[in-house]
Amino acid sequence: MKIAFIGLGNMGGGMAANLVKAGHQVRAFDLNEEALARARENGCDTAGSIAEAVADAEAVVSMLPNGQIVLSAYTGEVFGAAPQGAILLDCSTIDVATAREVAEQAQHHGHEMVDAPVSGGIAAANGGTLTFMVGGSDSAFTRAEPILQAMGKAVIHAGAAGNGQAAKICNNMLLGISMLGTCEAFAMAQKLGLDPQTFYDISSVSSGQCWSMTSYCPVPGVGPQSPADNDYQGGFAAGLMLKDLRLAMEAAETADAPVPMGMRARALYEDFVGAGNGNTDFSGIIRTLK
């Protein structure tokens, strides 16, 4: 297929490269010239504007920083420039309301659209092993699925437009909460005289077991390799976790859903990021507990 790709940051660059590896013709756009140069090295054609990138595309994929930029990109340049009937896939993590607004406007302009935020991080984006949580109609999902499969290991239909974003922010709220609990448990275990590896050996096969412990342990040298083994660099930045927690709190307020643990997690990550740790892996918050 002829695919336009908008947004070539840490995630988008690898995703676009994997579409090329799958045999698609990719024309990419980003405001950053270095990102465009890397895309060309990975086999993409590049464009000087979003409108140029989407001009003859059969599909448009976007990976952008926030909902306002997504709304601006689609309403300002994609709609009216992309051929009618092109399938639109926004893989950004944004608020549910904006995702639904853009999808509604897409339909008005003759496009089917899905919101398809991802789980997996930079390594998964580069390796083509992302998980996509997809919101949109059945027909839109059917059209989008093979494109997403070229970039991921799992593509799951979450329901109507906006439900992909709902799944993403609920999942990441749970991740933030569970990571904080894991950090607290390891920090307390050490202060009680337990060796971290011994505590891991016990809890990882007991009722306290969770992904934050057994796949992404916040203690260096314990469990599978994680950012903790690289001075908390790489992985999932605390600033991005805070962004997702803020989106979750906005959605919770709109839905009148009580989320006391989510609110506390947001407050703790606001303090952590505010202290200059926005680029530190989110598991590095364990340092505040020692």
Coordinates of C-alpha atoms in Angstrom, one line a residue:
M1 CA 0.0 0.0 0.0
K2 CA 0.9 3.6 -0.3
I3 CA 1.1 4.8 3.3
A4 CA 1.7 8.3 4.6
F5 CA 3.4 8.4 8.0
I6 CA 3.2 11.6 10.1
G7 CA 5.5 11.9 13.1
L8 CA 8.9 10.3 13.2
G9 CA 10.0 10.6 16.8
N10 CA 11.3 7.9 19.1
M11 CA 8.3 5.6 18.3
G12 CA 7.3 6.7 14.9
G13 CA 10.7 6.3 13.2
G14 CA 10.8 2.6 14.0
M15 CA 7.2 2.1 13.1
A16 CA 7.6 3.7 9.7
A17 CA 10.7 1.5 9.1
N18 CA 8.8 -1.6 9.8
L19 CA 6.1 -0.7 7.3
V20 CA 8.8 -0.4 4.7
K21 CA 10.2 -3.8 5.7
A22 CA 6.7 -5.3 5.2
G23 CA 6.7 -4.1 1.6
H24 CA 4.7 -0.9 1.9
Q25 CA 5.5 2.4 0.1
V26 CA 5.9 4.9 2.9
R27 CA 6.1 8.7 2.4
A28 CA 6.9 10.3 5.7
F29 CA 6.8 13.7 7.3
D30 CA 8.2 15.3 10.4
L31 CA 9.3 18.8 11.4
N32 CA 12.7 17.5 12.3
E33 CA 15.2 17.2 9.4
E34 CA 17.3 14.6 11.3
A35 CA 14.2 12.4 11.7
L36 CA 13.5 12.7 8.0
A37 CA 17.1 11.8 7.1
R38 CA 16.8 8.6 9.3
A39 CA 13.5 7.8 7.6
R40 CA 15.2 8.0 4.2
E41 CA 18.0 5.7 5.4
N42 CA 15.3 3.2 6.4
G43 CA 13.7 3.2 2.9
C44 CA 11.0 5.9 3.3
D45 CA 10.3 8.6 0.8
T46 CA 9.9 12.0 2.6
A47 CA 7.7 15.0 2.1
G48 CA 7.9 18.7 2.9
S49 CA 4.5 18.9 4.4
I50 CA 1.7 16.7 5.8
A51 CA -0.5 17.6 2.8
E52 CA 2.2 16.5 0.4
A53 CA 2.8 13.2 2.3
V54 CA -0.9 12.2 2.2
A55 CA -1.7 13.4 -1.3
D56 CA -2.0 10.0 -2.9
A57 CA -2.0 7.8 0.2
E58 CA -4.2 4.8 0.6
A59 CA -3.6 4.9 4.4
V60 CA -2.4 7.6 6.8
V61 CA -0.6 6.7 10.0
S62 CA 0.2 9.3 12.7
M63 CA 2.3 9.2 15.8
L64 CA 2.1 12.6 17.4
P65 CA 2.8 14.1 20.9
N66 CA -0.7 15.2 22.1
G67 CA -4.3 15.6 21.2
Q68 CA -4.1 19.3 20.1
I69 CA -1.4 18.5 17.6
V70 CA -3.4 15.5 16.3
L71 CA -6.5 17.6 15.9
S72 CA -4.6 20.3 14.1
A73 CA -2.8 17.9 11.8
Y74 CA -5.9 16.2 10.6
T75 CA -8.3 19.2 10.4
G76 CA -5.6 21.5 9.0
E77 CA -3.8 19.3 6.4
V78 CA -5.0 15.7 6.2
F79 CA -8.7 16.3 5.5
G80 CA -9.1 17.7 2.0
A81 CA -5.6 16.5 1.0
A82 CA -5.8 12.8 1.5
P83 CA -7.9 10.9 -1.1
Q84 CA -11.4 10.2 -0.1
G85 CA -11.7 6.6 1.2
A86 CA -8.1 6.5 2.6
I87 CA -8.1 4.7 6.0
L88 CA -6.7 6.9 8.8
L89 CA -4.8 5.4 11.8
D90 CA -3.8 7.6 14.7
C91 CA -1.4 5.8 17.0
S92 CA -0.7 8.7 19.3
T93 CA -1.8 8.6 23.0
I94 CA -4.3 11.4 23.4
D95 CA -7.5 12.1 25.3
V96 CA -10.6 10.1 24.5
A97 CA -12.7 13.2 23.7
T98 CA -10.3 14.4 21.0
A99 CA -9.9 11.0 19.5
R100 CA -13.7 10.7 19.1
E101 CA -13.9 14.3 17.7
V102 CA -11.3 13.6 15.0
A103 CA -12.9 10.3 14.1
E104 CA -16.3 12.1 13.7
Q105 CA -14.7 14.7 11.4
A106 CA -12.9 12.0 9.5
Q107 CA -16.2 10.3 8.7
H108 CA -17.7 13.7 7.6
H109 CA -14.8 14.0 5.1
G110 CA -15.3 10.5 3.7
H111 CA -12.7 8.5 5.7
E112 CA -12.8 5.6 8.1
M113 CA -10.6 6.1 11.1
V114 CA -9.2 4.2 14.1
D115 CA -7.5 5.3 17.2
A116 CA -4.7 2.8 17.8
P117 CA -2.4 3.8 20.7
V118 CA 0.4 1.4 21.5
S119 CA 2.0 -0.4 24.4
G120 CA 5.6 -1.5 24.2
G121 CA 8.1 1.4 24.1
I122 CA 10.9 2.3 21.8
A123 CA 12.5 -1.2 21.6
A124 CA 9.1 -2.7 20.6
A125 CA 8.6 0.1 18.0
N126 CA 11.9 -0.7 16.5
G127 CA 11.4 -4.5 16.7
G128 CA 7.9 -4.5 15.4
T129 CA 6.5 -6.0 18.6
L130 CA 4.1 -3.3 19.7
T131 CA 0.6 -4.0 21.1
F132 CA -2.2 -1.9 19.5
M133 CA -5.4 -1.1 21.3
V134 CA -7.8 -0.1 18.5
G135 CA -11.0 1.9 18.6
G136 CA -13.3 2.3 15.6
S137 CA -16.0 0.6 13.6
D138 CA -15.7 -3.1 12.6
S139 CA -15.1 -2.2 9.0
A140 CA -12.4 0.4 9.9
F141 CA -10.7 -2.1 12.2
T142 CA -10.7 -4.8 9.4
R143 CA -8.9 -2.3 7.0
A144 CA -6.5 -1.1 9.7
E145 CA -5.5 -4.5 11.1
P146 CA -3.0 -5.6 8.4
I147 CA -1.3 -2.3 8.5
L148 CA -0.9 -2.5 12.3
Q149 CA 0.2 -6.1 12.2
A150 CA 3.2 -5.0 10.2
M151 CA 4.3 -2.9 13.2
G152 CA 3.2 -5.1 16.2
K153 CA 2.7 -8.5 17.8
A154 CA -0.9 -8.0 18.9
V155 CA -3.7 -5.9 17.5
I156 CA -6.8 -5.9 19.6
H157 CA -10.2 -4.3 18.8
A158 CA -11.4 -2.4 21.8
G159 CA -14.7 -1.2 20.4
A160 CA -16.0 2.1 19.1
A161 CA -14.0 5.2 18.3
G162 CA -12.1 6.4 21.4
N163 CA -12.0 3.0 23.0
G164 CA -8.4 2.4 22.0
Q165 CA -7.5 5.5 24.0
A166 CA -9.7 4.4 26.9
A167 CA -7.9 1.1 27.0
K168 CA -4.5 2.7 26.8
I169 CA -5.0 5.2 29.7
C170 CA -6.6 2.6 31.9
N171 CA -3.8 0.2 31.3
N172 CA -1.1 2.8 32.0
M173 CA -2.8 4.0 35.1
L174 CA -2.7 0.4 36.4
L175 CA 1.0 0.2 35.3
G176 CA 1.9 3.4 37.2
I177 CA 0.1 2.2 40.3
S178 CA 1.6 -1.3 40.2
M179 CA 5.1 0.1 39.7
L180 CA 4.8 2.3 42.7
G181 CA 3.6 -0.6 44.8
T182 CA 6.5 -2.7 43.5
C183 CA 9.0 0.0 44.4
E184 CA 7.5 0.5 47.9
A185 CA 7.7 -3.3 48.5
F186 CA 11.3 -3.6 47.5
A187 CA 12.4 -0.5 49.4
M188 CA 10.6 -1.7 52.6
A189 CA 12.0 -5.3 52.2
Q190 CA 15.5 -3.9 52.0
K191 CA 15.0 -1.8 55.1
L192 CA 13.7 -4.8 56.9
G193 CA 16.9 -6.7 56.1
L194 CA 15.7 -8.8 53.2
D195 CA 18.1 -9.3 50.3
P196 CA 16.4 -7.9 47.1
Q197 CA 17.1 -11.1 45.1
T198 CA 15.6 -13.2 47.9
F199 CA 12.5 -11.0 48.1
Y200 CA 12.2 -11.3 44.3
D201 CA 12.5 -15.1 44.4
I202 CA 9.7 -15.3 46.9
S203 CA 7.3 -12.6 45.7
S204 CA 7.7 -13.4 42.0
V205 CA 6.0 -16.8 42.7
S206 CA 3.6 -15.6 45.3
S207 CA 0.5 -13.5 45.3
G208 CA 2.4 -10.2 45.0
Q209 CA 3.7 -11.1 41.5
C210 CA 3.0 -8.5 38.8
W211 CA 4.5 -7.4 35.5
S212 CA 6.3 -4.4 37.2
M213 CA 8.2 -7.0 39.2
T214 CA 8.9 -9.9 37.0
S215 CA 9.3 -8.2 33.6
Y216 CA 10.5 -4.7 34.6
C217 CA 12.0 -4.9 38.1
P218 CA 13.0 -1.5 39.5
V219 CA 16.0 -2.9 41.4
P220 CA 19.3 -3.3 39.5
G221 CA 20.6 -6.8 39.1
V222 CA 17.3 -8.4 40.0
G223 CA 15.0 -10.2 37.5
P224 CA 15.3 -9.9 33.7
Q225 CA 17.3 -7.0 32.3
S226 CA 15.5 -3.7 32.7
P227 CA 16.2 0.1 32.6
A228 CA 17.2 -0.2 36.3
D229 CA 20.3 -2.0 35.0
N230 CA 21.2 1.0 32.9
D231 CA 20.9 3.7 35.6
Y232 CA 17.2 4.0 34.8
Q233 CA 17.8 5.2 31.2
G234 CA 15.8 4.1 28.2
G235 CA 12.5 2.3 28.5
F236 CA 9.4 4.4 29.4
A237 CA 10.2 8.0 30.5
A238 CA 8.6 9.2 33.7
G239 CA 7.4 12.3 31.8
L240 CA 5.4 10.0 29.5
M241 CA 4.0 8.1 32.4
L242 CA 2.9 11.5 33.9
K243 CA 1.3 12.4 30.6
D244 CA -0.8 9.2 30.6
L245 CA -1.8 9.6 34.3
R246 CA -3.0 13.1 33.6
L247 CA -5.0 11.8 30.7
A248 CA -6.4 9.1 32.9
M249 CA -7.5 11.6 35.6
E250 CA -9.2 13.8 33.0
A251 CA -11.1 10.8 31.7
A252 CA -12.0 9.6 35.2
E253 CA -13.5 13.0 36.0
T254 CA -15.5 13.0 32.7
A255 CA -16.8 9.5 33.5
D256 CA -17.4 10.2 37.2
A257 CA -15.1 7.2 38.0
P258 CA -13.4 7.3 41.5
V259 CA -9.6 6.6 41.1
P260 CA -8.0 7.4 44.4
M261 CA -4.9 5.3 43.7
G262 CA -4.6 6.8 40.2
M263 CA -4.7 10.3 41.7
R264 CA -2.0 9.4 44.2
A265 CA 0.1 7.9 41.4
R266 CA -0.2 11.1 39.4
A267 CA 0.8 13.3 42.4
L268 CA 3.9 11.2 43.1
Y269 CA 5.0 11.3 39.4
E270 CA 4.3 15.0 39.3
D271 CA 6.8 15.4 42.2
F272 CA 9.3 13.0 40.5
V273 CA 9.2 14.7 37.1
G274 CA 9.1 18.2 38.7
A275 CA 12.4 17.4 40.4
G276 CA 14.1 17.0 37.0
N277 CA 13.4 13.3 36.3
G278 CA 11.2 13.6 33.3
N279 CA 13.6 11.7 31.0
T280 CA 14.4 9.0 33.7
D281 CA 12.7 5.7 33.3
F282 CA 9.5 5.6 35.3
S283 CA 10.8 2.8 37.5
G284 CA 13.5 5.2 38.7
I285 CA 10.9 6.6 41.2
I286 CA 12.2 3.9 43.6
R287 CA 15.1 6.3 44.3
T288 CA 12.7 8.5 46.2
L289 CA 11.8 5.7 48.6
K290 CA 15.3 4.8 49.7

